[in-house]
Coordinates of C-alpha atoms in Angstrom, one line a residue:
M1 CA -4.5 -10.1 20.7
W2 CA -4.3 -6.4 19.6
K3 CA -1.6 -4.4 21.5
S4 CA -1.9 -0.7 22.1
S5 CA 0.5 1.5 20.1
N6 CA 0.6 4.9 18.5
R7 CA 2.9 3.9 15.6
S8 CA 1.7 4.0 12.0
L9 CA 2.1 1.9 8.9
C10 CA 2.5 2.8 5.2
I11 CA 1.3 0.1 2.9
D12 CA 1.7 0.2 -0.9
V13 CA -1.6 -1.2 -2.4
R14 CA -0.6 -0.7 -6.0
R15 CA -0.6 -3.6 -8.4
S16 CA 2.5 -5.8 -8.3
V17 CA 3.3 -4.8 -11.9
E18 CA 3.3 -1.1 -11.0
V19 CA 5.8 -1.8 -8.2
L20 CA 7.9 -3.9 -10.5
L21 CA 8.0 -1.2 -13.2
L22 CA 8.0 2.0 -11.2
G23 CA 9.6 0.9 -8.0
S24 CA 8.4 1.9 -4.5
L25 CA 9.4 4.0 -1.6
D26 CA 12.0 3.0 1.0
T27 CA 9.6 4.2 3.7
V28 CA 6.9 1.7 2.7
D29 CA 6.4 -1.0 5.4
A30 CA 4.8 -3.5 3.0
H31 CA 3.5 -4.0 -0.5
I32 CA 0.1 -5.6 -0.3
P33 CA -1.7 -5.2 -3.6
Y34 CA -5.4 -4.5 -3.4
I35 CA -6.0 -5.6 -7.1
A36 CA -4.6 -8.7 -8.7
I37 CA -4.2 -8.9 -12.4
D38 CA -4.5 -12.2 -14.4
V39 CA -2.1 -11.7 -17.3
D40 CA -3.3 -15.0 -18.8
E41 CA -6.8 -13.7 -19.4
W42 CA -7.4 -10.7 -21.8
S43 CA -10.8 -8.9 -21.7
E44 CA -11.7 -7.9 -25.3
F45 CA -14.5 -5.7 -23.9
M46 CA -12.2 -3.7 -21.6
K47 CA -9.2 -4.0 -23.9
S48 CA -7.0 -5.0 -20.9
Y49 CA -6.1 -8.0 -18.7
R50 CA -8.7 -9.1 -16.3
S51 CA -8.3 -7.9 -12.7
Q52 CA -10.0 -8.6 -9.4
S53 CA -9.7 -7.6 -5.8
N54 CA -7.1 -9.4 -3.7
S55 CA -9.1 -11.8 -1.6
A56 CA -6.3 -12.0 1.0
F57 CA -5.8 -8.2 1.3
L58 CA -7.4 -7.8 4.7
L59 CA -5.7 -11.0 6.0
R60 CA -2.3 -9.7 5.0
V61 CA -2.9 -6.3 6.6
D62 CA -4.1 -7.9 9.8
E63 CA -0.9 -10.1 9.8
L64 CA 1.3 -7.1 9.4
V65 CA -0.4 -5.2 12.1
I66 CA -0.2 -8.1 14.6
E67 CA 3.5 -8.8 13.6
R68 CA 4.3 -5.2 14.4
G69 CA 2.5 -5.2 17.7
L70 CA 0.0 -2.6 16.6
N71 CA -3.8 -2.4 16.6
R72 CA -6.7 -1.3 14.5
S73 CA -6.6 2.2 15.8
T74 CA -3.1 2.6 14.3
I75 CA -2.7 5.1 11.5
V76 CA -2.6 3.1 8.3
S77 CA -1.5 5.1 5.2
L78 CA -2.3 3.5 1.9
M79 CA -0.2 4.4 -1.2
A80 CA -2.3 3.9 -4.3
S81 CA -2.1 4.8 -8.0
S82 CA -5.7 5.9 -8.3
Y83 CA -8.5 7.2 -6.1
H84 CA -10.7 4.3 -6.9
Q85 CA -8.0 1.8 -5.9
G86 CA -7.2 3.7 -2.7
I87 CA -10.8 4.2 -1.6
M88 CA -11.7 0.6 -2.2
A89 CA -8.8 -0.6 -0.2
A90 CA -9.5 1.9 2.6
N91 CA -13.2 0.8 2.6
V92 CA -12.2 -2.8 3.2
L93 CA -10.1 -1.8 6.2
S94 CA -12.7 0.6 7.5
V95 CA -15.4 -2.0 7.4
A96 CA -13.0 -4.4 9.2
G97 CA -12.7 -1.9 12.1
Y98 CA -9.6 0.1 11.2
E99 CA -10.2 3.6 12.6
N100 CA -7.5 5.7 11.0
V101 CA -6.9 5.0 7.3
A102 CA -5.5 7.6 5.0
V103 CA -5.1 7.3 1.2
E104 CA -2.2 8.9 -0.8
V105 CA -2.7 8.9 -4.5
G106 CA -0.2 9.5 -7.2
R107 CA 3.6 8.9 -7.2
K108 CA 4.4 12.6 -6.4
N109 CA 2.4 12.8 -3.2
H110 CA 3.5 9.8 -1.1
S111 CA 6.3 11.5 0.7
A112 CA 4.6 13.2 3.6
I113 CA 2.4 10.4 4.9
C114 CA 4.9 7.5 4.2
S115 CA 7.8 9.4 5.8
A116 CA 5.7 10.1 8.8
A117 CA 4.7 6.5 9.0
S118 CA 8.3 5.4 9.0
G119 CA 9.6 8.2 11.2
K120 CA 12.1 9.2 8.5
N121 CA 12.5 12.9 7.7
Q122 CA 13.7 13.1 4.2
E123 CA 15.3 16.2 2.7
S124 CA 13.6 17.9 -0.3
K125 CA 15.1 17.6 -3.8
D126 CA 14.2 19.2 -7.1
G127 CA 12.4 17.3 -9.8
Y128 CA 10.4 14.1 -10.1
H129 CA 12.0 12.4 -7.1
A130 CA 11.4 15.3 -4.7
R131 CA 11.6 14.4 -1.0
Y132 CA 11.6 10.6 -1.4
E133 CA 13.7 7.7 -2.5
W134 CA 12.3 5.2 -4.9
T135 CA 13.7 1.7 -5.1
N136 CA 13.2 -1.5 -7.0
S137 CA 14.7 -3.6 -4.2
M138 CA 12.4 -6.1 -2.5
N139 CA 14.1 -5.8 1.0
R140 CA 10.8 -5.0 2.6
Q141 CA 7.8 -7.3 3.3
V142 CA 5.8 -8.3 0.3
G143 CA 2.2 -9.3 0.5
G144 CA 0.4 -11.8 -1.7
W145 CA -3.0 -12.9 -2.8
V146 CA -5.0 -16.1 -3.0
H147 CA -6.0 -17.4 -6.4

């Protein structure tokens, strides 16, 4: 079932609304959110919409790995907006047997790992978009969650 390969994956685990508003990298292999937000339910205590972990996160990552002919020793780079989000997603993968999980946090730092995951060598630029191309297009695989 698991094929041997030394390729790597870059997965955007940010919330869907973050990808919608901020865009994503062209070098991301898939967007599979770790946290799902219920915009129909407001938490007065937290002063925010309720959120929960994506119950299908591991299933979607497994499907992507199998689809690409990779295995659980593949380098998986997770692109997250916070350390908490990234570490929680990495922990799920680690417990499931993924051996090489890296977390990149913050929009400015995703270039190195995600470029390495895609095999693209992008030139450096000045300013906020240094060394990577952000896009709002959904031409890559998009993950989902089970309600």
